[in-house]
CSV table of C-alpha atoms in Angstrom, one decimal:
chain,number,residue,atom,x,y,z
D,1,MET,CA,109.3,108.7,121.2
D,2,LYS,CA,109.5,112.1,120.0
D,3,LEU,CA,107.3,114.4,120.7
D,4,SER,CA,105.7,114.9,116.9
D,5,GLN,CA,104.8,111.3,117.5
D,6,LEU,CA,103.4,111.1,120.3
D,7,ILE,CA,101.0,114.2,118.6
D,8,GLN,CA,100.1,112.5,116.2
D,9,GLU,CA,99.8,109.6,118.0
D,10,VAL,CA,97.6,111.4,120.6
D,11,HIS,CA,94.8,113.1,117.2
D,12,SER,CA,94.7,109.1,116.2
D,13,ILE,CA,92.6,108.3,119.3
D,14,LYS,CA,89.6,107.5,118.2
D,15,SER,CA,87.0,109.6,121.3
D,16,PHE,CA,84.2,107.7,120.5
D,17,VAL,CA,83.5,104.2,117.9
D,18,HIS,CA,80.7,103.8,115.7
D,19,TYR,CA,78.9,100.3,115.7
D,20,GLY,CA,76.7,98.2,113.1
D,21,LYS,CA,75.4,94.6,113.4
D,22,VAL,CA,75.8,91.9,110.2
D,23,THR,CA,72.5,91.7,108.2
D,24,GLN,CA,74.0,89.5,105.3
D,25,VAL,CA,76.0,87.2,104.2
D,26,VAL,CA,76.9,85.4,100.9
D,27,GLY,CA,79.6,84.1,100.0
D,28,LEU,CA,83.3,85.9,100.1
D,29,MET,CA,80.5,88.6,101.2
D,30,ILE,CA,79.2,90.6,104.6
D,31,GLU,CA,76.6,92.8,104.6
D,32,SER,CA,75.9,95.2,108.2
D,33,LYS,CA,73.5,98.1,109.2
D,34,GLY,CA,76.3,100.5,110.5
D,35,PRO,CA,78.3,101.4,111.5
D,36,LYS,CA,79.3,105.3,109.8
D,37,VAL,CA,82.5,104.1,107.4
D,38,SER,CA,84.1,104.9,104.4
D,39,ILE,CA,85.6,102.4,101.3
D,40,GLY,CA,89.0,100.6,102.3
D,41,GLU,CA,88.4,101.5,105.8
D,42,ILE,CA,89.6,98.4,108.0
D,43,CYS,CA,86.5,97.2,110.8
D,44,TYR,CA,86.5,94.3,113.0
D,45,ILE,CA,83.4,92.2,113.2
D,46,HIS,CA,83.2,90.4,116.8
D,47,VAL,CA,82.0,87.0,116.5
D,48,GLY,CA,81.7,85.1,120.3
D,49,SER,CA,81.6,81.4,119.9
D,50,PRO,CA,83.3,79.2,120.6
D,51,THR,CA,85.6,81.7,121.6
D,52,PHE,CA,85.9,85.4,121.5
D,53,ARG,CA,87.8,86.9,119.0
D,54,LYS,CA,88.0,89.5,115.9
D,55,VAL,CA,87.1,89.4,112.5
D,56,MET,CA,89.0,92.4,110.7
D,57,VAL,CA,87.2,93.4,107.3
D,58,GLU,CA,88.2,96.0,104.6
D,59,VAL,CA,85.0,98.3,103.7
D,60,VAL,CA,84.4,97.5,99.8
D,61,GLY,CA,81.0,99.4,99.3
D,62,PHE,CA,77.8,100.4,99.9
D,63,ARG,CA,74.3,97.9,99.3
D,64,ASP,CA,70.8,99.4,99.5
D,65,GLU,CA,72.2,101.7,102.6
D,66,ASN,CA,74.1,99.1,103.9
D,67,VAL,CA,77.9,98.5,104.1
D,68,LEU,CA,80.2,95.9,102.7
D,69,LEU,CA,82.6,94.5,103.9
D,70,MET,CA,85.0,91.7,102.7
D,71,PRO,CA,87.4,89.5,105.2
D,72,PHE,CA,91.0,88.7,106.0
D,73,ASP,CA,89.6,85.6,107.8
D,74,THR,CA,88.1,82.7,107.6
D,75,ILE,CA,84.3,84.0,108.6
D,76,GLN,CA,82.9,81.4,109.8
D,77,GLU,CA,81.9,82.2,113.7
D,78,ILE,CA,79.7,85.1,112.1
D,79,ALA,CA,76.1,85.3,112.7
D,80,PRO,CA,73.1,87.8,112.5
D,81,GLY,CA,73.5,90.4,114.3
D,82,SER,CA,77.7,90.1,115.5
D,83,LEU,CA,79.2,93.8,116.6
D,84,VAL,CA,81.0,95.3,113.4
D,85,GLU,CA,83.1,97.7,115.0
D,86,GLY,CA,84.2,101.1,112.7
D,87,THR,CA,88.2,101.8,113.2
D,88,ASN,CA,88.4,105.4,111.0
D,89,LYS,CA,91.6,104.0,109.6
D,90,PRO,CA,92.6,102.3,106.5
D,91,LEU,CA,95.8,99.2,105.9
D,92,GLN,CA,98.6,99.8,107.5
D,93,ILE,CA,101.4,98.4,108.6
D,94,LYS,CA,104.9,97.7,110.9
D,95,ILE,CA,108.0,98.8,108.5
D,96,GLY,CA,110.8,98.7,109.7
D,97,THR,CA,114.6,96.6,109.2
D,98,SER,CA,113.8,94.3,111.3
D,99,LEU,CA,111.9,92.7,108.7
D,100,ILE,CA,115.0,92.0,106.2
D,101,GLY,CA,115.6,88.5,106.6
D,102,LYS,CA,111.4,87.0,107.1
D,103,VAL,CA,108.5,86.3,105.9
D,104,VAL,CA,105.4,87.4,106.9
D,105,ASP,CA,101.7,88.0,105.2
D,106,GLY,CA,99.6,89.9,103.6
D,107,LEU,CA,99.3,91.8,106.7
D,108,GLY,CA,103.2,91.8,107.7
D,109,ARG,CA,102.8,89.2,110.4
D,110,SER,CA,105.6,87.2,110.9
D,111,LEU,CA,105.0,83.8,110.0
D,112,ASP,CA,107.4,81.7,111.7
D,113,GLU,CA,105.8,82.8,114.9
D,114,ALA,CA,108.9,85.2,116.0
D,115,GLU,CA,108.7,88.4,117.8
D,116,MET,CA,109.0,91.0,115.5
D,117,GLU,CA,111.9,94.2,117.1
D,118,ASN,CA,110.6,97.4,118.6
D,119,GLY,CA,111.7,100.5,116.4
D,120,ARG,CA,108.5,99.6,113.1
D,121,ILE,CA,106.6,103.1,112.1
D,122,ALA,CA,103.0,102.1,110.9
D,123,PHE,CA,103.2,102.6,106.7
D,124,PRO,CA,99.7,103.2,104.8
D,125,THR,CA,99.2,100.3,102.2
D,126,ASP,CA,98.2,102.0,99.5
D,127,ASN,CA,99.7,104.9,98.2
D,128,PRO,CA,99.6,107.0,95.5
D,129,PRO,CA,102.2,106.5,92.4
D,130,PRO,CA,105.1,109.2,92.5
D,131,ASN,CA,104.4,112.7,90.2
D,132,PRO,CA,106.0,112.1,86.8
D,133,LEU,CA,107.7,114.7,86.7
D,134,SER,CA,109.6,114.8,89.7
D,135,ARG,CA,110.2,110.4,88.7
D,136,PRO,CA,114.3,110.9,87.6
D,137,ARG,CA,114.5,109.3,84.2
D,138,ILE,CA,116.4,105.8,84.1
D,139,THR,CA,119.9,105.7,83.7
D,140,GLU,CA,121.8,103.5,84.8
D,141,PRO,CA,122.0,100.0,84.5
D,142,MET,CA,121.5,97.2,87.1
D,143,SER,CA,123.5,93.9,87.2
D,144,LEU,CA,121.2,91.4,87.6
D,145,GLY,CA,123.8,87.7,87.3
D,146,VAL,CA,121.6,86.5,84.7
D,147,ARG,CA,123.5,86.1,81.6
D,148,ALA,CA,121.4,86.7,79.0
D,149,ILE,CA,118.9,89.2,80.4
D,150,ASP,CA,121.8,91.5,81.4
D,151,GLY,CA,123.5,91.3,77.9
D,152,LEU,CA,120.3,91.2,75.5
D,153,PHE,CA,117.4,92.5,77.5
D,154,THR,CA,119.8,95.2,79.7
D,155,VAL,CA,117.0,96.0,83.2
D,156,GLY,CA,118.3,99.8,84.3
D,157,LYS,CA,117.5,101.0,88.1
D,158,GLY,CA,114.1,101.5,88.9
D,159,GLN,CA,113.0,99.8,85.3
D,160,ARG,CA,109.7,97.8,85.3
D,161,VAL,CA,109.7,94.4,83.5
D,162,GLY,CA,106.9,91.4,83.3
D,163,ILE,CA,108.0,87.8,83.0
D,164,PHE,CA,105.6,86.3,81.5
D,165,ALA,CA,105.3,82.4,80.8
D,166,GLY,CA,103.1,78.7,81.5
D,167,SER,CA,103.1,76.8,84.7
D,168,GLY,CA,106.4,75.3,85.3
D,169,VAL,CA,108.1,76.7,83.0
D,170,GLY,CA,110.9,78.6,85.1
D,171,LYS,CA,109.4,81.4,87.3
D,172,SER,CA,110.4,81.3,90.6
D,173,THR,CA,113.9,79.3,89.7
D,174,LEU,CA,114.9,83.0,87.8
D,175,MET,CA,112.8,85.2,90.4
D,176,ALA,CA,116.0,83.3,92.9
D,177,MET,CA,118.6,84.3,90.8
D,178,ILE,CA,117.7,86.9,90.2
D,179,ALA,CA,117.6,87.7,94.3
D,180,LYS,CA,120.8,85.9,95.0
D,181,ASN,CA,123.2,87.7,92.2
D,182,SER,CA,121.2,91.1,91.4
D,183,ASP,CA,123.1,94.4,92.8
D,184,ALA,CA,120.3,95.9,94.6
D,185,ASP,CA,119.9,96.8,98.4
D,186,ILE,CA,117.5,94.9,99.0
D,187,ASN,CA,114.4,92.0,97.3
D,188,VAL,CA,111.1,92.1,98.4
D,189,ILE,CA,109.3,89.5,97.2
D,190,ALA,CA,105.7,88.9,96.8
D,191,LEU,CA,103.8,84.8,96.3
D,192,ILE,CA,101.2,86.0,95.7
D,193,GLY,CA,98.2,83.0,95.4
D,194,GLU,CA,101.1,80.2,95.7
D,195,ARG,CA,100.1,76.3,96.5
D,196,GLY,CA,101.4,76.0,100.5
D,197,ARG,CA,103.9,73.7,99.9
D,198,GLU,CA,106.3,75.9,97.4
D,199,VAL,CA,106.2,78.4,99.6
D,200,ARG,CA,109.1,76.5,101.7
D,201,ASP,CA,110.4,75.3,98.8
D,202,PHE,CA,110.9,79.1,97.4
D,203,VAL,CA,112.2,80.0,100.8
D,204,GLU,CA,115.0,77.0,101.6
D,205,ARG,CA,114.9,75.8,97.9
D,206,ASP,CA,115.5,78.4,96.0
D,207,LEU,CA,116.1,81.5,97.5
D,208,GLY,CA,118.4,80.0,100.5
D,209,VAL,CA,119.7,81.6,103.8
D,210,ASP,CA,122.3,83.8,101.3
D,211,GLY,CA,119.0,85.6,99.7
D,212,LEU,CA,117.1,84.8,102.5
D,213,GLN,CA,119.6,87.4,104.2
D,214,ASN,CA,119.5,90.3,102.2
D,215,SER,CA,114.9,89.5,101.4
D,216,ILE,CA,111.7,90.2,103.3
D,217,VAL,CA,109.0,87.8,101.4
D,218,ILE,CA,105.7,88.5,101.3
D,219,VAL,CA,103.0,85.2,101.7
D,220,ALA,CA,99.9,85.0,100.7
D,221,THR,CA,98.6,81.4,99.7
D,222,SER,CA,95.6,80.1,97.3
D,223,ASP,CA,93.4,79.4,100.1
D,224,GLN,CA,93.4,82.8,102.1
D,225,PRO,CA,90.7,84.8,100.6
D,226,ALA,CA,90.4,87.6,98.2
D,227,LEU,CA,91.3,90.8,100.1
D,228,MET,CA,94.4,89.7,101.6
D,229,ARG,CA,95.6,88.0,98.1
D,230,ILE,CA,95.6,91.4,96.9
D,231,LYS,CA,97.2,93.3,100.2
D,232,GLY,CA,99.8,90.8,99.8
D,233,ALA,CA,100.8,92.4,97.0
D,234,MET,CA,99.7,95.9,98.2
D,235,THR,CA,102.1,95.3,101.4
D,236,ALA,CA,104.7,93.9,99.3
D,237,THR,CA,104.7,97.3,96.8
D,238,ALA,CA,105.0,99.3,100.7
D,239,ILE,CA,107.7,98.3,101.7
D,240,ALA,CA,109.2,98.3,98.5
D,241,GLU,CA,108.9,102.0,98.7
D,242,PHE,CA,109.3,102.7,102.7
D,243,PHE,CA,113.0,101.2,101.4
D,244,ARG,CA,112.9,103.2,98.2
D,245,ASN,CA,112.4,106.5,100.7
D,246,GLN,CA,115.4,105.8,102.0
D,247,GLY,CA,117.3,105.9,99.4
D,248,LEU,CA,118.5,102.2,98.7
D,249,ASN,CA,117.8,100.2,95.7
D,250,VAL,CA,114.8,98.1,96.4
D,251,THR,CA,114.0,94.8,93.5
D,252,LEU,CA,110.3,94.6,93.6
D,253,MET,CA,109.6,90.6,92.8
D,254,MET,CA,106.1,89.9,92.7
D,255,ASP,CA,104.9,86.1,91.6
D,256,SER,CA,101.9,86.8,90.3
D,257,VAL,CA,100.3,89.7,88.7
D,258,THR,CA,97.7,87.2,87.4
D,259,ARG,CA,96.7,86.0,90.8
D,260,VAL,CA,96.0,89.7,92.2
D,261,ALA,CA,93.7,90.3,89.0
D,262,MET,CA,92.2,87.0,89.9
D,263,ALA,CA,91.3,87.9,93.1
D,264,GLN,CA,89.8,91.5,92.2
D,265,ARG,CA,87.8,89.4,89.7
D,266,GLU,CA,86.4,87.3,93.2
D,267,ILE,CA,85.4,91.5,95.0
D,268,GLY,CA,84.1,92.3,92.2
D,269,LEU,CA,81.6,89.8,91.6
D,270,ALA,CA,80.9,89.7,95.1
D,271,THR,CA,79.6,93.3,94.9
D,272,GLY,CA,77.8,93.9,92.0
D,273,GLU,CA,80.3,94.7,89.2
D,274,PRO,CA,79.5,93.1,85.9
D,275,PRO,CA,81.9,90.9,84.0
D,276,THR,CA,83.8,92.2,80.8
D,277,THR,CA,86.2,90.1,79.2
D,278,LYS,CA,86.9,86.4,79.8
D,279,GLY,CA,85.1,87.5,83.3
D,280,TYR,CA,87.6,89.9,84.4
D,281,THR,CA,85.0,93.1,85.8
D,282,PRO,CA,86.4,97.0,85.5
D,283,SER,CA,87.6,97.0,88.9
D,284,VAL,CA,90.6,94.4,87.6
D,285,PHE,CA,91.3,96.6,84.9
D,286,ALA,CA,91.6,100.2,87.6
D,287,LEU,CA,94.0,97.7,89.7
D,288,LEU,CA,96.6,96.7,88.1
D,289,PRO,CA,98.1,99.6,86.7
D,290,ARG,CA,97.5,101.9,89.8
D,291,LEU,CA,100.0,98.4,91.4
D,292,LEU,CA,102.4,98.3,88.8
D,293,GLU,CA,103.2,102.8,88.9
D,294,ARG,CA,103.9,102.3,92.3
D,295,SER,CA,106.8,100.8,91.8
D,296,GLY,CA,110.0,102.5,89.3
D,297,THR,CA,111.6,105.8,90.5
D,298,ASN,CA,111.3,108.5,92.8
D,299,GLU,CA,113.1,111.6,93.9
D,300,PHE,CA,115.1,109.5,97.4
D,301,GLY,CA,115.6,106.1,95.2
D,302,SER,CA,114.3,103.1,92.5
D,303,ILE,CA,111.9,100.4,93.1
D,304,THR,CA,113.2,97.6,90.0
D,305,ALA,CA,110.6,95.2,89.9
D,306,PHE,CA,109.8,92.2,88.1
D,307,TYR,CA,105.8,90.5,87.7
D,308,THR,CA,105.5,87.3,86.3
D,309,VAL,CA,101.9,87.1,84.3
D,310,LEU,CA,100.6,83.6,83.9
D,311,VAL,CA,99.8,83.2,80.5
D,312,ASP,CA,97.2,79.9,79.7
D,313,GLY,CA,98.0,78.0,77.6
D,314,ASP,CA,101.0,79.8,76.6
D,315,ASP,CA,98.0,82.2,75.2
D,316,MET,CA,100.3,85.3,75.2
D,317,ASN,CA,97.6,87.9,74.2
D,318,GLU,CA,95.1,87.3,77.4
D,319,PRO,CA,93.7,90.6,78.5
D,320,ILE,CA,95.8,89.9,81.8
D,321,SER,CA,99.2,90.1,79.5
D,322,ASP,CA,98.1,92.8,77.1
D,323,THR,CA,97.2,95.2,79.5
D,324,VAL,CA,100.4,94.7,82.1
D,325,ARG,CA,102.4,94.2,79.0
D,326,GLY,CA,101.2,97.7,77.5
D,327,ILE,CA,102.0,99.1,81.4
D,328,LEU,CA,105.6,98.1,81.8
D,329,ASP,CA,108.8,98.6,80.7
D,330,GLY,CA,109.5,95.6,79.2
D,331,HIS,CA,108.8,92.0,79.1
D,332,LEU,CA,110.4,88.8,79.2
D,333,VAL,CA,108.9,85.3,77.7
D,334,LEU,CA,110.0,82.4,79.7
D,335,ASP,CA,108.9,79.7,76.0
D,336,ARG,CA,108.5,76.0,77.3
D,337,LYS,CA,109.6,74.6,73.9
D,338,LEU,CA,113.4,75.2,75.2
D,339,ALA,CA,112.5,74.5,78.8
D,340,ASN,CA,111.5,71.1,77.4
D,341,LYS,CA,114.9,71.1,75.6
D,342,GLY,CA,117.1,71.6,78.8
D,343,GLN,CA,117.9,75.8,78.7
D,344,PHE,CA,117.1,77.2,81.3
D,345,PRO,CA,117.1,80.2,81.9
D,346,ALA,CA,114.7,79.6,78.9
D,347,ILE,CA,114.4,83.0,78.1
D,348,ASN,CA,112.7,83.2,74.6
D,349,VAL,CA,115.4,86.3,72.9
D,350,LEU,CA,113.3,86.9,69.9
D,351,THR,CA,110.0,87.6,72.0
D,352,SER,CA,111.6,89.2,74.9
D,353,ILE,CA,112.3,93.6,74.6
D,354,SER,CA,113.5,96.1,77.0
D,355,ARG,CA,112.4,99.4,76.7
D,356,ILE,CA,115.1,101.2,78.1
D,357,MET,CA,117.9,99.3,76.9
D,358,ASN,CA,119.6,101.1,73.9
D,359,GLU,CA,119.6,104.2,76.5
D,360,ILE,CA,121.3,102.6,79.3
D,361,VAL,CA,124.0,100.5,77.6
D,362,SER,CA,127.3,101.6,75.6
D,363,ASP,CA,126.8,101.2,71.1
D,364,GLU,CA,129.1,98.1,71.2
D,365,HIS,CA,127.4,96.9,73.9
D,366,ARG,CA,124.1,97.3,71.9
D,367,ASN,CA,125.8,96.2,68.8
D,368,ALA,CA,126.7,92.6,69.1
D,369,ALA,CA,123.2,92.3,71.1
D,370,ASP,CA,121.0,92.9,68.2
D,371,HIS,CA,124.2,91.1,66.1
D,372,LEU,CA,123.2,87.6,68.6
D,373,ARG,CA,119.6,88.6,67.7
D,374,THR,CA,119.6,88.6,64.3
D,375,LEU,CA,122.0,84.9,63.5
D,376,LEU,CA,119.0,83.4,66.3
D,377,ALA,CA,116.2,84.9,64.3
D,378,SER,CA,118.7,83.6,60.5
D,379,TYR,CA,119.0,79.8,62.3
D,380,HIS,CA,115.3,80.1,63.3
D,381,ASP,CA,114.0,81.3,60.2
D,382,THR,CA,116.2,77.9,58.5
D,383,GLU,CA,116.3,75.9,60.9
D,384,ASP,CA,113.6,72.7,59.3
D,385,LEU,CA,116.2,73.3,56.3
D,386,ILE,CA,119.0,73.0,58.5
D,387,ASN,CA,118.0,69.4,59.8
D,388,ILE,CA,116.4,67.6,57.5
D,389,GLY,CA,120.0,68.9,55.7
D,390,ALA,CA,118.1,70.6,52.8
D,391,TYR,CA,120.5,73.8,53.2
D,392,LYS,CA,123.5,74.3,51.1
D,393,ARG,CA,126.8,76.1,52.9
D,394,GLY,CA,127.4,79.4,51.0
D,395,THR,CA,123.5,80.5,50.1
D,396,ASN,CA,123.4,82.5,53.1
D,397,LYS,CA,126.9,84.5,54.9
D,398,VAL,CA,124.2,85.5,57.2
D,399,VAL,CA,122.5,81.8,57.9
D,400,ASP,CA,126.1,79.7,57.1
D,401,GLU,CA,128.0,82.7,60.3
D,402,ALA,CA,124.6,81.1,62.3
D,403,ILE,CA,125.1,77.8,61.9
D,404,MET,CA,128.3,77.9,62.8
D,405,ARG,CA,127.8,79.9,65.8
D,406,TYR,CA,125.0,78.5,66.8
D,407,PRO,CA,126.5,76.7,70.1
D,408,SER,CA,128.2,79.6,71.3
D,409,ILE,CA,124.9,81.1,71.4
D,410,ILE,CA,123.3,78.8,73.6
D,411,GLU,CA,126.2,78.1,75.9
D,412,PHE,CA,126.0,82.1,76.6
D,413,LEU,CA,122.3,82.2,76.9
D,414,LYS,CA,122.0,78.4,79.6
D,415,GLN,CA,122.8,79.1,83.1
D,416,GLU,CA,123.0,77.3,86.3
D,417,VAL,CA,121.2,78.4,88.8
D,418,ASN,CA,124.0,78.6,91.4
D,419,GLU,CA,126.8,80.5,88.6
D,420,LYS,CA,127.4,83.9,89.6
D,421,VAL,CA,128.5,86.5,86.7
D,422,THR,CA,128.4,90.1,86.8
D,423,TYR,CA,127.8,92.9,84.3
D,424,GLU,CA,131.3,93.8,83.1
D,425,ASP,CA,131.7,90.3,82.0
D,426,VAL,CA,129.1,89.3,80.5
D,427,MET,CA,129.0,92.8,78.7
D,428,ASN,CA,133.0,92.5,77.3
D,429,GLN,CA,132.0,88.7,77.2
D,430,LEU,CA,129.1,89.6,74.7
D,431,ILE,CA,131.6,92.1,72.5
D,432,SER,CA,134.0,89.8,72.0
D,433,GLU,CA,131.9,86.7,71.0
D,434,PHE,CA,129.9,88.9,68.9
D,435,PRO,CA,130.9,91.9,67.4
D,436,ARG,CA,129.1,93.2,64.6
D,437,GLY,CA,131.3,92.6,61.4
């Protein structure tokens, strides 16, 4: 250990410990008299029956001189008078290269019960976003290995993109394709609020051995306390920030932001916040920009982020969708109708957008992408007439071309899960097949 690290460790040692006692537990909320703590501080509640253990909790507020605590674990053994120990520290996790290829929980602990290697350092989970004036501009495209995205919604290194979809439309499959095919140095994948069964399916079936060896997967399943789900998102972002600070280009994928918002709503309602739109509390709309703005570029490296958003009943205008869409640098909409037709990835080209694309691609690439979109829009506008045979060829030149090119457009947009493509190949194919005349 270096001398500076040793001095830091010595300074962090507490000369005395503050204690309090549990006075009340209501639902998710634990109230205690004392200890002397501040918001965000980690505490431990000592429980002694049937086995002695410490329940990890976090200070989330105060009420009538009582401390409000939220647990990271089950609270069954907590009783009135249980001792509450303050730590005088916020949550920190141990991060290092030994995490690569591992599946960990929201606190950075290995889920396969394997011993972690030494050499990891403590890193806070809740960090401020980079200074806006110190963020380098996004100037370089990033190859994701997904033809529809690389060709029509080119993503730059450090861009933040939302993936909006209902359940069962292919979000997890698209994330796995990006993780396996992109040219990022490392992938950080957060599964927040997922069903426990789906975690192993994603790791072994979708991601596979090749995808996992260059990834870190953070899991906070739906059965875990609300605070644990929020910390899963914070931990994943912190891990991505750590590797960004090493000068790497990191891909951060979070599934899903909606469940993070729901977890914050649970905490907000439990602490007494008033519900607003659709029951979401004001703290939800304060948390989202603070979390999403942490990704992107800084002076060392970049975090290219993909956040999935669950849209109830395919409603794209619900509060979380609106808020996230306003923060991010683009969005991909997965359409259930396209998925039902067997088109995967089921990206709706006409309702998706990349706000950075025009700044990072060539004029030929941009013109070809615009031409493809024009043809697809013209076909959709007259699709009913075409299907019933009421459209007469020669009425509209653009529609005539759209009808002729429609099969090749769909062929371009479709891609098998294990099909690998490069950005250069996609760009050349797009320019050669759909040049603007």
